[in-house]
PDB file of C-alpha atoms in Angstrom:
ATOM      1  CA  MET A   1      79.692 120.323 115.305  1.00  0.00           C
ATOM      2  CA  PRO A   2      79.922 118.360 112.182  1.00  0.00           C
ATOM      3  CA  GLU A   3      79.858 114.623 112.528  1.00  0.00           C
ATOM      4  CA  VAL A   4      82.943 112.914 111.120  1.00  0.00           C
ATOM      5  CA  GLN A   5      82.816 109.009 110.299  1.00  0.00           C
ATOM      6  CA  VAL A   6      84.852 107.808 113.010  1.00  0.00           C
ATOM      7  CA  ASN A   7      85.852 104.163 112.435  1.00  0.00           C
ATOM      8  CA  LEU A   8      86.001 101.860 115.715  1.00  0.00           C
ATOM      9  CA  ASN A   9      85.687  98.717 115.446  1.00  0.00           C
ATOM     10  CA  ILE A  10      84.591  97.747 119.465  1.00  0.00           C
ATOM     11  CA  THR A  11      84.586  94.130 120.616  1.00  0.00           C
ATOM     12  CA  ASN A  12      84.805  91.872 123.944  1.00  0.00           C
ATOM     13  CA  GLN A  13      87.937  89.414 124.810  1.00  0.00           C
ATOM     14  CA  GLY A  14      86.434  87.983 128.145  1.00  0.00           C
ATOM     15  CA  ASN A  15      86.676  91.337 129.970  1.00  0.00           C
ATOM     16  CA  ILE A  16      88.449  93.307 128.048  1.00  0.00           C
ATOM     17  CA  ARG A  17      86.956  96.541 125.500  1.00  0.00           C
ATOM     18  CA  VAL A  18      89.655  95.493 122.638  1.00  0.00           C
ATOM     19  CA  VAL A  19      89.284  98.768 120.061  1.00  0.00           C
ATOM     20  CA  LYS A  20      90.409  98.742 116.649  1.00  0.00           C
ATOM     21  CA  LEU A  21      91.439 101.875 114.891  1.00  0.00           C
ATOM     22  CA  GLU A  22      90.280 101.157 111.306  1.00  0.00           C
ATOM     23  CA  ASP A  23      91.400 104.964 110.009  1.00  0.00           C
ATOM     24  CA  ARG A  24      95.717 105.000 108.713  1.00  0.00           C
ATOM     25  CA  LYS A  25      95.491 108.482 108.940  1.00  0.00           C
ATOM     26  CA  ILE A  26      94.095 109.879 112.604  1.00  0.00           C
ATOM     27  CA  ILE A  27      95.391 113.485 112.547  1.00  0.00           C
ATOM     28  CA  GLU A  28      92.327 115.802 111.907  1.00  0.00           C
ATOM     29  CA  GLU A  29      91.541 117.629 115.079  1.00  0.00           C
ATOM     30  CA  LEU A  30      87.318 116.883 114.678  1.00  0.00           C
ATOM     31  CA  MET A  31      88.146 113.226 114.356  1.00  0.00           C
ATOM     32  CA  ILE A  32      90.483 112.988 117.157  1.00  0.00           C
ATOM     33  CA  ASN A  33      88.128 114.549 119.290  1.00  0.00           C
ATOM     34  CA  GLN A  34      85.745 111.986 118.268  1.00  0.00           C
ATOM     35  CA  ILE A  35      87.399 109.384 119.089  1.00  0.00           C
ATOM     36  CA  GLY A  36      88.490 110.698 122.541  1.00  0.00           C
ATOM     37  CA  GLU A  37      85.218 111.239 123.516  1.00  0.00           C
ATOM     38  CA  ARG A  38      84.236 107.548 122.050  1.00  0.00           C
ATOM     39  CA  LEU A  39      87.282 106.311 123.840  1.00  0.00           C
ATOM     40  CA  GLY A  40      86.119 108.676 127.116  1.00  0.00           C
ATOM     41  CA  ASP A  41      82.728 107.252 127.357  1.00  0.00           C
ATOM     42  CA  LEU A  42      83.728 103.196 127.357  1.00  0.00           C
ATOM     43  CA  THR A  43      85.836 104.133 130.229  1.00  0.00           C
ATOM     44  CA  ASP A  44      82.867 105.965 131.715  1.00  0.00           C
ATOM     45  CA  ALA A  45      80.998 102.901 130.943  1.00  0.00           C
ATOM     46  CA  GLU A  46      83.176 100.661 133.550  1.00  0.00           C
ATOM     47  CA  ASP A  47      84.414 100.875 137.118  1.00  0.00           C
ATOM     48  CA  LYS A  48      87.788  99.764 136.335  1.00  0.00           C
ATOM     49  CA  PRO A  49      88.126  99.508 132.655  1.00  0.00           C
ATOM     50  CA  ARG A  50      90.222  97.626 130.625  1.00  0.00           C
ATOM     51  CA  ILE A  51      90.663  98.639 127.103  1.00  0.00           C
ATOM     52  CA  LEU A  52      92.981  97.464 124.246  1.00  0.00           C
ATOM     53  CA  LEU A  53      93.354  99.990 121.381  1.00  0.00           C
ATOM     54  CA  ASP A  54      94.778  98.070 118.581  1.00  0.00           C
ATOM     55  CA  PHE A  55      96.477 100.511 116.001  1.00  0.00           C
ATOM     56  CA  ASN A  56      97.580  98.134 113.065  1.00  0.00           C
ATOM     57  CA  GLN A  57      95.805  99.823 110.412  1.00  0.00           C
ATOM     58  CA  VAL A  58      97.228 103.730 111.160  1.00  0.00           C
ATOM     59  CA  GLU A  59      99.925 105.019 109.456  1.00  0.00           C
ATOM     60  CA  HIS A  60      99.709 108.414 110.411  1.00  0.00           C
ATOM     61  CA  LEU A  61      99.434 109.761 113.719  1.00  0.00           C
ATOM     62  CA  SER A  62      99.224 114.052 114.984  1.00  0.00           C
ATOM     63  CA  SER A  63     100.562 114.856 118.441  1.00  0.00           C
ATOM     64  CA  ALA A  64      97.004 115.635 119.139  1.00  0.00           C
ATOM     65  CA  ALA A  65      96.129 112.193 119.049  1.00  0.00           C
ATOM     66  CA  LEU A  66      98.925 111.645 121.283  1.00  0.00           C
ATOM     67  CA  GLY A  67      97.954 114.644 123.428  1.00  0.00           C
ATOM     68  CA  MET A  68      94.096 112.668 123.156  1.00  0.00           C
ATOM     69  CA  LEU A  69      95.800 108.893 124.308  1.00  0.00           C
ATOM     70  CA  ILE A  70      97.483 110.827 127.313  1.00  0.00           C
ATOM     71  CA  THR A  71      94.504 112.242 128.448  1.00  0.00           C
ATOM     72  CA  LEU A  72      92.720 108.504 127.729  1.00  0.00           C
ATOM     73  CA  ASN A  73      95.804 106.884 129.538  1.00  0.00           C
ATOM     74  CA  LYS A  74      95.145 109.757 132.862  1.00  0.00           C
ATOM     75  CA  LYS A  75      91.103 109.063 132.575  1.00  0.00           C
ATOM     76  CA  VAL A  76      91.598 105.199 132.627  1.00  0.00           C
ATOM     77  CA  ASN A  77      94.116 105.609 135.643  1.00  0.00           C
ATOM     78  CA  GLU A  78      91.871 107.425 137.301  1.00  0.00           C
ATOM     79  CA  ARG A  79      89.232 104.602 137.139  1.00  0.00           C
ATOM     80  CA  GLU A  80      92.371 102.089 138.048  1.00  0.00           C
ATOM     81  CA  GLY A  81      91.724 100.825 134.349  1.00  0.00           C
ATOM     82  CA  GLN A  82      94.507  99.549 132.593  1.00  0.00           C
ATOM     83  CA  LEU A  83      95.108 100.647 128.807  1.00  0.00           C
ATOM     84  CA  VAL A  84      97.258  98.815 126.609  1.00  0.00           C
ATOM     85  CA  LEU A  85      98.311  99.746 123.046  1.00  0.00           C
ATOM     86  CA  VAL A  86      99.128  97.280 120.519  1.00  0.00           C
ATOM     87  CA  ASN A  87     100.501  96.937 117.221  1.00  0.00           C
ATOM     88  CA  ILE A  88     102.004 100.171 116.561  1.00  0.00           C
ATOM     89  CA  ARG A  89     104.353 100.916 113.065  1.00  0.00           C
ATOM     90  CA  PRO A  90     107.698 101.311 113.536  1.00  0.00           C
ATOM     91  CA  GLN A  91     107.808 105.053 112.374  1.00  0.00           C
ATOM     92  CA  ILE A  92     104.344 105.654 115.433  1.00  0.00           C
ATOM     93  CA  TYR A  93     106.694 103.855 117.574  1.00  0.00           C
ATOM     94  CA  GLU A  94     109.929 106.034 116.819  1.00  0.00           C
ATOM     95  CA  VAL A  95     107.647 109.042 117.785  1.00  0.00           C
ATOM     96  CA  PHE A  96     106.804 107.799 121.113  1.00  0.00           C
ATOM     97  CA  LYS A  97     109.901 106.922 121.723  1.00  0.00           C
ATOM     98  CA  ILE A  98     111.178 110.740 121.150  1.00  0.00           C
ATOM     99  CA  THR A  99     108.572 111.632 123.397  1.00  0.00           C
ATOM    100  CA  ARG A 100     109.222 109.536 125.971  1.00  0.00           C
ATOM    101  CA  LEU A 101     105.307 108.365 126.291  1.00  0.00           C
ATOM    102  CA  ASN A 102     107.001 104.901 125.618  1.00  0.00           C
ATOM    103  CA  LYS A 103     107.555 105.092 129.288  1.00  0.00           C
ATOM    104  CA  LEU A 104     104.193 106.110 130.072  1.00  0.00           C
ATOM    105  CA  PHE A 105     102.102 104.047 128.096  1.00  0.00           C
ATOM    106  CA  ASN A 106     102.271 100.056 127.932  1.00  0.00           C
ATOM    107  CA  ILE A 107     102.750  99.169 124.028  1.00  0.00           C
ATOM    108  CA  GLN A 108     102.751  95.447 123.360  1.00  0.00           C
ATOM    109  CA  LYS A 109     104.072  94.303 119.391  1.00  0.00           C
ATOM    110  CA  ASN A 110     100.945  91.739 119.473  1.00  0.00           C
ATOM    111  CA  ARG A 111      97.585  90.718 120.224  1.00  0.00           C
ATOM    112  CA  ASP A 112      98.648  87.761 122.651  1.00  0.00           C
ATOM    113  CA  ASP A 113     101.291  90.131 124.249  1.00  0.00           C
ATOM    114  CA  ALA A 114      98.729  92.801 124.459  1.00  0.00           C
ATOM    115  CA  ILE A 115      95.531  90.076 126.197  1.00  0.00           C
ATOM    116  CA  GLU A 116      98.495  88.796 128.312  1.00  0.00           C
ATOM    117  CA  ALA A 117      99.751  92.348 129.423  1.00  0.00           C
ATOM    118  CA  PHE A 118      96.584  92.883 131.765  1.00  0.00           C
ATOM    119  CA  ALA A 119      97.027  91.625 135.145  1.00  0.00           C
TER     120      ALA A 119
END
C-alpha cells in the first residue's frame, strides 16, 4: 500500500492524548485508512485510552472519514476509554447533526471544554 503523508500532531496533556488533524481535507480513502490505523494504534497502546481529536484545521470530511471515526469510537469504548472531538467547523458539524452522529460522539466547542469532558 503506498504511503500518503498523514499529518497528525500527537501530544499529551496529562493522561489525555491530544491528536490535532493537520490536513484541511480528509477525503481520500488512503489517507483515511492511514489516519484510522494511527488512531487505532494509539487506542491499542493504552488500557483505557483517552483521546482528544482536534479538527481545528479540517474544512472537509468525507463520509468514509465519518465511518473511520465511528469505528474508532467503538474501539475506544470497547477498551473503556473516552473519545472527545473538538473544534469542528459549523459546516462539518451540520453533517454530524444530519447523520445524528452528534448524539454518538462527545463533541466540544473548545479545547478547555474538551479537556473537562474527560471524566
